[in-house]
GROMACS .gro file of C-alpha atoms in nm:
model
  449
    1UNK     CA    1   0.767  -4.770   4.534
    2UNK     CA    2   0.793  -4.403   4.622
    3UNK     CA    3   0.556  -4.161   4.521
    4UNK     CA    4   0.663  -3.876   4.715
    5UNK     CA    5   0.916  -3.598   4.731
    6UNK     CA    6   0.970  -3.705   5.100
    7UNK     CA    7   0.994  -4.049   5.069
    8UNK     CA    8   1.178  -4.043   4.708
    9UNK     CA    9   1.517  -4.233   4.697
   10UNK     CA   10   1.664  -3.990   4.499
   11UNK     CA   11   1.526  -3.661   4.654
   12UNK     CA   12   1.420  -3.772   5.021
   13UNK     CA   13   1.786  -3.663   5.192
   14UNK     CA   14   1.732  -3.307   5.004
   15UNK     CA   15   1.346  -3.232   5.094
   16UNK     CA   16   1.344  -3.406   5.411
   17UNK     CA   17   1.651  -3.537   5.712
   18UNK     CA   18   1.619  -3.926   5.761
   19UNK     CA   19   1.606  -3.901   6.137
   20UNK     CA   20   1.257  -3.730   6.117
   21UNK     CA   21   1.125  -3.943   5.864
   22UNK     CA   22   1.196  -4.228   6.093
   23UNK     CA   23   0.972  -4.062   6.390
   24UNK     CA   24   0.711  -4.043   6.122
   25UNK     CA   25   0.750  -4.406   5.988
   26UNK     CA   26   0.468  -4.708   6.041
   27UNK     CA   27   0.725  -4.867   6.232
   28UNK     CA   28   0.770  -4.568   6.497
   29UNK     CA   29   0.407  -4.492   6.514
   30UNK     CA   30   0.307  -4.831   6.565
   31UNK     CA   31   0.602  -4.853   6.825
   32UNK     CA   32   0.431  -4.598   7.022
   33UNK     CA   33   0.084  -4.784   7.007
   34UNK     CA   34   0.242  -5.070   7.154
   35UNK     CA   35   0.419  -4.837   7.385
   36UNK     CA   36   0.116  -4.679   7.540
   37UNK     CA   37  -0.070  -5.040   7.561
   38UNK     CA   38   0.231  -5.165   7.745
   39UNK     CA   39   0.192  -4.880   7.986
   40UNK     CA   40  -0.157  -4.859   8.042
   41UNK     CA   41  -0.148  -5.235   8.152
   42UNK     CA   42   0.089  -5.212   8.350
   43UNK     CA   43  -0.046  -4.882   8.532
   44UNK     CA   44  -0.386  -5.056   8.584
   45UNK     CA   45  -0.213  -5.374   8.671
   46UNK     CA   46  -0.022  -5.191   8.943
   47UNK     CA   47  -0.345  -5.058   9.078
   48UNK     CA   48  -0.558  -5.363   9.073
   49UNK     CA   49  -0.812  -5.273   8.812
   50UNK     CA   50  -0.683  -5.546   8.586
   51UNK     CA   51  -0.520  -5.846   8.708
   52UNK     CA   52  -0.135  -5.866   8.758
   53UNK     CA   53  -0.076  -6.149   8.556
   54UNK     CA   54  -0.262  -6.025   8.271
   55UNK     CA   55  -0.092  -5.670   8.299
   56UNK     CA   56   0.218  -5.864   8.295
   57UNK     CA   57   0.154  -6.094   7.980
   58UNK     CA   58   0.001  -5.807   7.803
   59UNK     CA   59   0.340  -5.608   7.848
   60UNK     CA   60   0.533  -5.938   7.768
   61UNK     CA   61   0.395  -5.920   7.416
   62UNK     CA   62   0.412  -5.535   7.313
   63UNK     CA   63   0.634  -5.619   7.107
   64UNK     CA   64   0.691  -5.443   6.758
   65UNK     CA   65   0.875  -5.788   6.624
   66UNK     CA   66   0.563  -5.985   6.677
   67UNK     CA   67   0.333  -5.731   6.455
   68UNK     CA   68   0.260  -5.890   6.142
   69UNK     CA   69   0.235  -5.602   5.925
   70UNK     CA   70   0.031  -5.785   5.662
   71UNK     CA   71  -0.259  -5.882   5.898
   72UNK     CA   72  -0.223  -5.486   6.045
   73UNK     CA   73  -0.270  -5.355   5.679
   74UNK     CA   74  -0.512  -5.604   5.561
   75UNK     CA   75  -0.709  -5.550   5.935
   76UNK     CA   76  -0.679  -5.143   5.919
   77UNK     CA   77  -0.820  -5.091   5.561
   78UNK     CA   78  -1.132  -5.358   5.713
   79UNK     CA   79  -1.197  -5.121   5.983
   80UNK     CA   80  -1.067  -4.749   5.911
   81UNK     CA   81  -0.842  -4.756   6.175
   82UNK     CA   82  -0.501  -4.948   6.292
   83UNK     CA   83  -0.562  -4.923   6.668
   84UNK     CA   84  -0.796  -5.241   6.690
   85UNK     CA   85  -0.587  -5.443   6.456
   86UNK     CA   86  -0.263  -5.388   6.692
   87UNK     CA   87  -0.487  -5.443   7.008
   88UNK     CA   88  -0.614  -5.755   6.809
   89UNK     CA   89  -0.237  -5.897   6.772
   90UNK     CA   90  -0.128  -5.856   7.112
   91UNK     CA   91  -0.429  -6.034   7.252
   92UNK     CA   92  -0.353  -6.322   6.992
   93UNK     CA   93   0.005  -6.303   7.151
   94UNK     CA   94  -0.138  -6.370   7.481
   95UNK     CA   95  -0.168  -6.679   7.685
   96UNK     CA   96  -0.516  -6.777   7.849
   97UNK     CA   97  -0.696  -6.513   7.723
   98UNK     CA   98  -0.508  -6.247   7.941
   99UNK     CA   99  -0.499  -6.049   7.628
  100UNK     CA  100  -0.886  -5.953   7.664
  101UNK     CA  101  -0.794  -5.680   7.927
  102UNK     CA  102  -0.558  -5.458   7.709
  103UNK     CA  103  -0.705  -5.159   7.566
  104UNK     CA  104  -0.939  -5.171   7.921
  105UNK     CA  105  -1.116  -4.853   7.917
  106UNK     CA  106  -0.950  -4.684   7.637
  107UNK     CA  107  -1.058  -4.618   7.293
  108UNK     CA  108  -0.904  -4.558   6.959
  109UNK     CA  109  -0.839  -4.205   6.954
  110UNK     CA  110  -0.649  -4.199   7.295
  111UNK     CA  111  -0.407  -4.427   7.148
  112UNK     CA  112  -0.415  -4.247   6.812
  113UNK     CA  113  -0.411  -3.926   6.989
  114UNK     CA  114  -0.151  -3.975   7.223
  115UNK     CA  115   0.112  -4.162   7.015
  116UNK     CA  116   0.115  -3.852   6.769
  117UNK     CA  117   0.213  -3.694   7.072
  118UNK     CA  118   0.476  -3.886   7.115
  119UNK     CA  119   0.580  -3.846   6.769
  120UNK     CA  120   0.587  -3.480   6.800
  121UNK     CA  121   0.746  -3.505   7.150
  122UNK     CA  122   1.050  -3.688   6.958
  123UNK     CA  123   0.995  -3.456   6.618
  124UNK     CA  124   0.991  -3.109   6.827
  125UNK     CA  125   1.322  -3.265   7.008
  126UNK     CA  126   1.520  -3.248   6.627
  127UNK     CA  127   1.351  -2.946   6.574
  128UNK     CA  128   1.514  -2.751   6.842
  129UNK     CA  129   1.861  -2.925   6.795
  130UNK     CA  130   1.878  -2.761   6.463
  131UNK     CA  131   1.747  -2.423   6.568
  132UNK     CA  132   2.070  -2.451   6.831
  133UNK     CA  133   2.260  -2.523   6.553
  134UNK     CA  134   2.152  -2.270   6.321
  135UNK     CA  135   2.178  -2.013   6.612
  136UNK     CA  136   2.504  -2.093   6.722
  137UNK     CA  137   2.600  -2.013   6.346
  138UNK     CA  138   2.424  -1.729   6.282
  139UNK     CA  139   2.586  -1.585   6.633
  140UNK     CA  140   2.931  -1.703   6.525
  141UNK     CA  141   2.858  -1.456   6.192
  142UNK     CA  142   2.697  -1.207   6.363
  143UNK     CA  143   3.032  -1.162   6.578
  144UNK     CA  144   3.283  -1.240   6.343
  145UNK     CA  145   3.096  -0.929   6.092
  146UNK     CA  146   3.032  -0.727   6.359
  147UNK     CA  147   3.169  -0.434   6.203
  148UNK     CA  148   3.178  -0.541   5.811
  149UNK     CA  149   2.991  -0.254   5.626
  150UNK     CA  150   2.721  -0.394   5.390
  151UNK     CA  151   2.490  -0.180   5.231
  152UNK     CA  152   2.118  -0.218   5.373
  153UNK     CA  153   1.862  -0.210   5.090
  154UNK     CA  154   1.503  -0.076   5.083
  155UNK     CA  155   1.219  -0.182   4.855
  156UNK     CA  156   1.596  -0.359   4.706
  157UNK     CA  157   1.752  -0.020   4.662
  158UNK     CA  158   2.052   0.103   4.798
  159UNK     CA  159   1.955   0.257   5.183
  160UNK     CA  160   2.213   0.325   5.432
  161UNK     CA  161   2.546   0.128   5.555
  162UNK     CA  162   2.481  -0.109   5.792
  163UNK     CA  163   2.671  -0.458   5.868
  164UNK     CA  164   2.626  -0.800   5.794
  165UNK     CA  165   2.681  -0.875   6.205
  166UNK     CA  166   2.404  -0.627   6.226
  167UNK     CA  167   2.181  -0.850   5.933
  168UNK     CA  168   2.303  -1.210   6.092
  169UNK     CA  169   2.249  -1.026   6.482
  170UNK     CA  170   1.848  -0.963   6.345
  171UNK     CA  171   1.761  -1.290   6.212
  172UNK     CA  172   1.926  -1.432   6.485
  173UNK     CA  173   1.702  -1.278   6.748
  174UNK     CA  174   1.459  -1.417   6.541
  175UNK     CA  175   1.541  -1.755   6.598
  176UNK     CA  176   1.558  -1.705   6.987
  177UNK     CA  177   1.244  -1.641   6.994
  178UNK     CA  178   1.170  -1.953   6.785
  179UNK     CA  179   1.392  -2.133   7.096
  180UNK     CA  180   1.152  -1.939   7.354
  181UNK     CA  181   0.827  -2.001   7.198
  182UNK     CA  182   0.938  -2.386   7.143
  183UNK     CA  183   0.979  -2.390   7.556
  184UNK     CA  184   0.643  -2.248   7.623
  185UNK     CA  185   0.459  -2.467   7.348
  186UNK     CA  186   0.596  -2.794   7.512
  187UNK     CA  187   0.362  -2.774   7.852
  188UNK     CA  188   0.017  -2.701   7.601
  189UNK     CA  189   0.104  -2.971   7.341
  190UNK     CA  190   0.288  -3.258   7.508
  191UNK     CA  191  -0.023  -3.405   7.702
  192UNK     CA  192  -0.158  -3.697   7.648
  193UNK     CA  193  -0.550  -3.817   7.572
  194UNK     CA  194  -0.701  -4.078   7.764
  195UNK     CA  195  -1.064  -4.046   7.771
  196UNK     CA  196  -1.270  -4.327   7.666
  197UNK     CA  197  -1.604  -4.343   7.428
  198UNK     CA  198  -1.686  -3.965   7.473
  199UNK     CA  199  -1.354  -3.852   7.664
  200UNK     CA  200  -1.561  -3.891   8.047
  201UNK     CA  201  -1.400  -4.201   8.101
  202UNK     CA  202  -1.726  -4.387   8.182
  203UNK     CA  203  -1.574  -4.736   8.094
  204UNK     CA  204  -1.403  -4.746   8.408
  205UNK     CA  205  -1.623  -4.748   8.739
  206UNK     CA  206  -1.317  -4.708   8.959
  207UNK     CA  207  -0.917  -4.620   8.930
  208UNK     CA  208  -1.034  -4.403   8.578
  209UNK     CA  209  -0.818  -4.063   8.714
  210UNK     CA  210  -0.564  -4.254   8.862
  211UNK     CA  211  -0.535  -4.439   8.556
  212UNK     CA  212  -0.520  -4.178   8.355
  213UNK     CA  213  -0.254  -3.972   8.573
  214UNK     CA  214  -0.066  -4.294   8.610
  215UNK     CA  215  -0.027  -4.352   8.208
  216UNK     CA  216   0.058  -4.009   8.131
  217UNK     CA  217   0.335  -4.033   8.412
  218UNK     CA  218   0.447  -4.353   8.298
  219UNK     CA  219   0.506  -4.231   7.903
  220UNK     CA  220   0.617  -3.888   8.063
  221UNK     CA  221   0.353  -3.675   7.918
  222UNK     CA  222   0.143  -3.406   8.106
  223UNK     CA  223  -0.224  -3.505   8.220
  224UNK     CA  224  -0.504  -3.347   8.010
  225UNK     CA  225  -0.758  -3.099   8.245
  226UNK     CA  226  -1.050  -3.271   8.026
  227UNK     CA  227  -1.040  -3.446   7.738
  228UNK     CA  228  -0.937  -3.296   7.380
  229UNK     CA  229  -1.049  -3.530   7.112
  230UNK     CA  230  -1.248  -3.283   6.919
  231UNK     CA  231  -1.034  -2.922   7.086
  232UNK     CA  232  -0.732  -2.951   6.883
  233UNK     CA  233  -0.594  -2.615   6.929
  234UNK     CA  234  -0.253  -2.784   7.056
  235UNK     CA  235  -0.205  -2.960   6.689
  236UNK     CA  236  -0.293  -2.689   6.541
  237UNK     CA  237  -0.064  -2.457   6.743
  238UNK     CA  238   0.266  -2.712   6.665
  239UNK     CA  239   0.130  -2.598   6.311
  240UNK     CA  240   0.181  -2.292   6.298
  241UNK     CA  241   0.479  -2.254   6.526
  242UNK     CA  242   0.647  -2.459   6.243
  243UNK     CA  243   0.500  -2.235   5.997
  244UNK     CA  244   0.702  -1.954   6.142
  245UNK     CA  245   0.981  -2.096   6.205
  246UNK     CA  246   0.952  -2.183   5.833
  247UNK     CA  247   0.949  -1.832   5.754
  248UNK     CA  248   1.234  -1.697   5.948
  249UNK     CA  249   1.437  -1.970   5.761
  250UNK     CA  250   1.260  -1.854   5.424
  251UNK     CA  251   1.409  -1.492   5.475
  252UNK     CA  252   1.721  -1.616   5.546
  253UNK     CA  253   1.709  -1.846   5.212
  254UNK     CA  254   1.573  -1.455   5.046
  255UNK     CA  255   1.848  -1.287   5.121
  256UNK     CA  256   2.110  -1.524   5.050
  257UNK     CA  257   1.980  -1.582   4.656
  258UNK     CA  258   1.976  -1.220   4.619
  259UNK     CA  259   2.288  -1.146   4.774
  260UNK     CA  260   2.462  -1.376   4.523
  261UNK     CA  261   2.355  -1.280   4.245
  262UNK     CA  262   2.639  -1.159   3.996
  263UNK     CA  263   2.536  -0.828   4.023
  264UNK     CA  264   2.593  -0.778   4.399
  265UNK     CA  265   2.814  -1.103   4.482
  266UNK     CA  266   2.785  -1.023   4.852
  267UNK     CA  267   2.761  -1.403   4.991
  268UNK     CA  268   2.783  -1.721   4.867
  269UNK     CA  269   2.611  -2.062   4.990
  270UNK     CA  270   2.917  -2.299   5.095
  271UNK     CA  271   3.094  -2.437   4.719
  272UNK     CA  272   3.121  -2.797   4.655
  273UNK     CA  273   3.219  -2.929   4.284
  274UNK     CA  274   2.933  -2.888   4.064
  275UNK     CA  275   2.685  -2.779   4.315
  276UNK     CA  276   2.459  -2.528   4.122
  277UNK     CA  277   2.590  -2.581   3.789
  278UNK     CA  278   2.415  -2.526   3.503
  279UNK     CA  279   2.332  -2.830   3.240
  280UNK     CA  280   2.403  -2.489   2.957
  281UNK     CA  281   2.607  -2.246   3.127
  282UNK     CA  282   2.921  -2.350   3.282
  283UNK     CA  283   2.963  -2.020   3.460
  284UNK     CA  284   2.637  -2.067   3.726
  285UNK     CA  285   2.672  -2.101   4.075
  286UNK     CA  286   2.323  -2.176   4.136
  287UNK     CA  287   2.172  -2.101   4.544
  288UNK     CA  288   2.055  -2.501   4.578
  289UNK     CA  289   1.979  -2.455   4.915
  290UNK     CA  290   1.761  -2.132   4.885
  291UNK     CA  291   1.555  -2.301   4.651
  292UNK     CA  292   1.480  -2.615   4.898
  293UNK     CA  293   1.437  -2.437   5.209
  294UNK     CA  294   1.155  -2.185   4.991
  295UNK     CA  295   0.933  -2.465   4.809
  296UNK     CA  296   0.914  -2.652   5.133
  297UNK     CA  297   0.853  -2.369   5.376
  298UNK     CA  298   0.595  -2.262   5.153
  299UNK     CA  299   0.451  -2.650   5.142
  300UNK     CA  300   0.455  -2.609   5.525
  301UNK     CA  301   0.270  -2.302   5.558
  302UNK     CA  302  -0.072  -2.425   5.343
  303UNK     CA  303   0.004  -2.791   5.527
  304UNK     CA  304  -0.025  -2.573   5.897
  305UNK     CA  305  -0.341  -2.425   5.809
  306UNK     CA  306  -0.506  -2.761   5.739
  307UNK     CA  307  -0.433  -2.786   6.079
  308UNK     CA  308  -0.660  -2.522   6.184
  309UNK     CA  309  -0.977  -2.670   5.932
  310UNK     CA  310  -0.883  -3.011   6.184
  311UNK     CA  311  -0.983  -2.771   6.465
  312UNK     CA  312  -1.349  -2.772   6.321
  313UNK     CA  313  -1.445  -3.070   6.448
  314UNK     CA  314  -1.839  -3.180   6.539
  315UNK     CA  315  -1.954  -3.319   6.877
  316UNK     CA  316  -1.750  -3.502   7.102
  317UNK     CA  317  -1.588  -3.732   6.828
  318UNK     CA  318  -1.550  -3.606   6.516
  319UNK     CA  319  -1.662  -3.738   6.135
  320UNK     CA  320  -1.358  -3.647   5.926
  321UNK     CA  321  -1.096  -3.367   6.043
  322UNK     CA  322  -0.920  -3.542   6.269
  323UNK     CA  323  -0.730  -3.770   5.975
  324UNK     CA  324  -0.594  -3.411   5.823
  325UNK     CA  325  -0.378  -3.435   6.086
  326UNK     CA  326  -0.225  -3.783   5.922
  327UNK     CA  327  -0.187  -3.625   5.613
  328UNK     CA  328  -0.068  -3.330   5.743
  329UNK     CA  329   0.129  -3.325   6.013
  330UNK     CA  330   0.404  -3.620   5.889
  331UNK     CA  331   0.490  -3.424   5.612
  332UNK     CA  332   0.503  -3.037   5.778
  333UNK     CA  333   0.815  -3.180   6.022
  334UNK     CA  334   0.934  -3.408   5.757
  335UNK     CA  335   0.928  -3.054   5.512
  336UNK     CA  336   1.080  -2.860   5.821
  337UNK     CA  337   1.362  -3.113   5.912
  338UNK     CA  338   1.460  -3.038   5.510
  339UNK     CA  339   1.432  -2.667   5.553
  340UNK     CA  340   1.600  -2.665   5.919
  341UNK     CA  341   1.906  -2.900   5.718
  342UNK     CA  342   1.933  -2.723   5.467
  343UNK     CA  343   1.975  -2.396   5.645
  344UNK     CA  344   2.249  -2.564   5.835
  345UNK     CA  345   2.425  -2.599   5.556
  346UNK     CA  346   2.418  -2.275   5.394
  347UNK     CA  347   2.513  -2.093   5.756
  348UNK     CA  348   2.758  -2.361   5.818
  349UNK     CA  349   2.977  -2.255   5.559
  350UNK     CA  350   2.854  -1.933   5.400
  351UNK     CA  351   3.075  -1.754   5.205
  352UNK     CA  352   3.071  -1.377   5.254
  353UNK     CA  353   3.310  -1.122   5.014
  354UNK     CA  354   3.365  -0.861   5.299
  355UNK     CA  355   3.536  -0.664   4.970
  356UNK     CA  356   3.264  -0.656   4.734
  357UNK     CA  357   3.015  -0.538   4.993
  358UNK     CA  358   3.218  -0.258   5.021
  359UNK     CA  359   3.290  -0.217   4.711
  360UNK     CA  360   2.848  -0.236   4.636
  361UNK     CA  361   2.850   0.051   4.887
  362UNK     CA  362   3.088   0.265   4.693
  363UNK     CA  363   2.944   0.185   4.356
  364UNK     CA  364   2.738   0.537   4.392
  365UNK     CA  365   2.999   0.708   4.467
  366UNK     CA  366   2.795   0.842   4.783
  367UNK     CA  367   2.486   0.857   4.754
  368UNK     CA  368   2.396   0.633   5.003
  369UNK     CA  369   2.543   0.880   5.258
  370UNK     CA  370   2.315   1.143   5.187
  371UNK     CA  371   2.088   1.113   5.459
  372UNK     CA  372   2.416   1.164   5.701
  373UNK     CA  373   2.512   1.439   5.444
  374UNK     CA  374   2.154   1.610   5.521
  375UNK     CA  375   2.122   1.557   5.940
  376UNK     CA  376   2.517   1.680   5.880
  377UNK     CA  377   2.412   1.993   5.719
  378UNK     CA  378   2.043   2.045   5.948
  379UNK     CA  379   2.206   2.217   6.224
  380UNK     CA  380   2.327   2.496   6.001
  381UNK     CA  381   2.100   2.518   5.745
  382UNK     CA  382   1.736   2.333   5.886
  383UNK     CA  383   1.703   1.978   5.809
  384UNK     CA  384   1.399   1.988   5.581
  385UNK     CA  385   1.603   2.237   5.389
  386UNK     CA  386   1.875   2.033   5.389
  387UNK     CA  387   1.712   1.754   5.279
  388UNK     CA  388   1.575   1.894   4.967
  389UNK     CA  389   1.925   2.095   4.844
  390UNK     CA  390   2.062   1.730   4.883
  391UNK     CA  391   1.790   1.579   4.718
  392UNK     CA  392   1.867   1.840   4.450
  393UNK     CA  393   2.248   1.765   4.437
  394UNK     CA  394   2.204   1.354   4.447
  395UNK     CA  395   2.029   1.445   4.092
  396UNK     CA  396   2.289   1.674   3.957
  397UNK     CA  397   2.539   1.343   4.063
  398UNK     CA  398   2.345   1.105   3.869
  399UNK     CA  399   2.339   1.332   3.573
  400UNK     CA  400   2.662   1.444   3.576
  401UNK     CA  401   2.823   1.105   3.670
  402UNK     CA  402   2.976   1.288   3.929
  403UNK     CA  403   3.075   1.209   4.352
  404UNK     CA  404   2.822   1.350   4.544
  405UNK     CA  405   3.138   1.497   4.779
  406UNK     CA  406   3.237   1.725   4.491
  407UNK     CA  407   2.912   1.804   4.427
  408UNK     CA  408   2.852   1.938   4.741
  409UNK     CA  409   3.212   2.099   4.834
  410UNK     CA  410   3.101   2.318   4.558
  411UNK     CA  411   2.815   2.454   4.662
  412UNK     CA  412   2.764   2.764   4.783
  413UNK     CA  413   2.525   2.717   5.071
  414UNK     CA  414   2.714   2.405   5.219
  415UNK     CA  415   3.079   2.511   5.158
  416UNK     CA  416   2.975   2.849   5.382
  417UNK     CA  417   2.931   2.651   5.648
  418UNK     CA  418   3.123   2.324   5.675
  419UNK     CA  419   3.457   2.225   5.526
  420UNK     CA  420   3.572   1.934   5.227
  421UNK     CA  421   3.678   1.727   5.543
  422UNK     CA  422   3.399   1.733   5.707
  423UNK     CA  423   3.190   1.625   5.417
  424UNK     CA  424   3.441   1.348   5.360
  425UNK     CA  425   3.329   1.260   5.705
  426UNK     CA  426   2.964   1.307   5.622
  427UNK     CA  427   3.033   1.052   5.335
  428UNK     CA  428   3.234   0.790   5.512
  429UNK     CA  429   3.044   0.458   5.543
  430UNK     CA  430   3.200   0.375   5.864
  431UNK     CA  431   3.117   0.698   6.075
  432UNK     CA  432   2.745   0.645   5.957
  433UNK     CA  433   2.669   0.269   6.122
  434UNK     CA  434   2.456   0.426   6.404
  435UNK     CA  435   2.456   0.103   6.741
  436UNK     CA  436   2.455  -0.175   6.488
  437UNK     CA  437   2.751  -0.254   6.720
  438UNK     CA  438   2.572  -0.235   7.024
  439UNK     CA  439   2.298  -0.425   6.862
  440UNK     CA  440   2.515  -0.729   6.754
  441UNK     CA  441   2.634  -0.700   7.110
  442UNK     CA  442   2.320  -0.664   7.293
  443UNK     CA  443   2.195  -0.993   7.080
  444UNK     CA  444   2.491  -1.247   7.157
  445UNK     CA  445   2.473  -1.143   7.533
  446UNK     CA  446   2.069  -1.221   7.500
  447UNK     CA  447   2.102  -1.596   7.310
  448UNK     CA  448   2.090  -1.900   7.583
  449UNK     CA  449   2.297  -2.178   7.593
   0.00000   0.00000   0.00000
């Protein structure tokens, strides 16, 4: 039975991407207990501090088909934890006794500690697939809008023309750096813990660095300075990294809503049959997508800074914040892979009316060129002058219903000095997009492979 939005049957695929729930599963994380048993054992084996032939039965039986998941259920709500119930299995599994040497020198939290690094190791992995993915889409809008006018909006009123490459070029500089700090995160967060009792290693008289720098090369991890089981800044920092990437996919879910609704029109997430339709109104073309990606970013974001109360932890093994980081950190990348998927989707295909945005930027009949009309006009008549008889004549537009152009061909002060056609070229949309051009450009050439 499911009780979760995650794991639900019906909503799972729409909150959450199966491939991350899978890193997440029992089976996966107990997969990587067995993993790092295996290796350990046969790390010490190699360097004599266990013998070979029990290295080599203890890796013979690491085997996630033997666990009896009953016994590890039954065994892990005995004891707290599901590290000594595994380690208790494979040393059943093992001939002679050979079993009693797995687990030499280690204790629970290494296992526990460096498995979730393995999960996030494999999690972080989808992670930046999709950011590709969403990057290579939001550069493939970016340069195929480069030069579509779209109104820019301010406190969401009309500002100045810009264009949607220019929009799509912004967020997608964004989501570089996402792809940059994802790089430099790995070296800080992919390490493994082996440290024993009270992280010194103390259980082993001889072979305990070697171990430890053997195991971390054998799983591929990087080897810890000093032990970590109660500094968890590297958890917590995974946290929030997804917490920000979280938000740069919430702003892109923010503008999309509000750029279709029926007043403005301006883009569209990708149309399927009966995708956003109303159970009452037949005419709704509900944003789905928006609405996923912002109730699980937000989720994420009060989920990452759990992360940082795990950080508060007492002594040199902690009494209670280190199982937030269960709770928590399963569901923040299972939340994300949702977000990150349905992002996808909506860039994917988005749907973008190149003819109402336009047509949004000429609905005021020019106002939103005024502030090319004024720096236009400053070299003649001053620019804080010019702003205020402008200010002046955008009112006397609104009253009278009016263009602004005829508004100010009229008047005395402006028509002394500058001509009907060169107000229309004040007022033109396209002669007022400053380097959003060179912006686009200067972002595509920026974005790695």
């Amino acid at each position: 039975m499911s009780a979760t939005i995650i794991d639900s049957r019906i909503f799972g695929d729409m909150f959450s991407d199966a491939k991350m729930r899978q890193v997440w599963s029992d089976e996966n994380r107990t997969a990587k207990y067995l993993d790092i048993e295996r290796a350990l054992a046969k790390v010490q084996g190699e360097l004599g501090l266990i013998p070979k032939e029990a290295a080599d039965e203890i890796v013979r039986n690491c085997n996630i088909e033997q666990i009896d998941w009953a016994r590890l259920k039954a065994k892990t709500e005995q004891i707290g934890y599901p590290i000594i119930a595994v380690v208790n299995q494979i040393n059943a599994a093992c001939r002679d006794k050979l079993g009693e040497y797995c687990h030499w020198g280690a204790t629970t939290q290494d296992i526990t500690d460096t498995a979730a690094v393995l999960q996030i190791r494999e999690s972080l992995a989808l992670v930046e697939e999709d950011l590709k993915d969403i990057s290579n889409s939001l550069a493939k809008l970016a340069l195929e809008h480069r030069d579509t006018p779209v109104i820019g909006r301010s406190n969401l009123q009309q500002a100045t023309p810009i264009t949607f490459g220019y929009k799509m070029a912004s967020i997608l500089a964004g989501i570089e750096r996402h792809r940059e700090r994802l790089e430099q995160l790995k070296p800080r967060v992919l390490v493994g813990e082996f440290g024993g009792a009270s992280g010194t290693l103390s259980s082993l008289e001889t072979g305990a660095m070697e171990t430890q720098a053997g195991l971390m090369k054998e799983l591929g991890l990087g080897q810890p300075l000093i032990s970590w089981h109660t500094v968890r800044d590297n958890f917590a920092e995974v946290g929030a990294f997804l917490g920000i990437v979280g938000g740069s996919l919430g702003k892109i879910a923010m503008d999309v809503k509000l750029m279709m609704q029926t007043e403005v029109a301006e883009v569209f997430e990708p149309y399927a049959p009966g995708r956003g339709s109303s159970s009452t109104m037949p005419q709704k073309r509900n944003p789905i997508s928006c609405l996923y990606i912002h109730a699980n970013i937000s989720v994420v974001r009060q989920l990452a800074a759990s992360l940082m109360d795990a950080m508060v932890a007492d002594h040199e093994r902690s009494t209670g914040p280190w199982e937030i980081e269960w709770v928590a950190m399963p569901e923040i990348f299972c939340l994300m892979s949702g977000a990150l998927k349905q992002t996808k989707f909506i860039l994917s295909g988005l749907e973008v009316d190149a003819g109402q945005m336009r047509r949004n930027i000429d609905m005021t009949h020019g106002l939103v060129m005024s502030e090319a009309v004024m720096m236009g006009l400053g070299p003649f008549i001053g620019r804080e002058y010019a702003h205020d008889l402008v200010y002046d004549i955008c009112r006397a537009a609104l009253e009278q219903k009016r263009p602004l152009i005829d508004l100010l061909a009229e008047h005395p002060e402006i028509n002394r000095h500058v001509t009907r056609e060169q107000l229309a070229s004040f007022c033109d949309p396209m002669n007022n997009l400053g380097q959003a051009g060179v912006m686009v450009d200067r972002v595509l050439d920026s974005i790695k492979a």
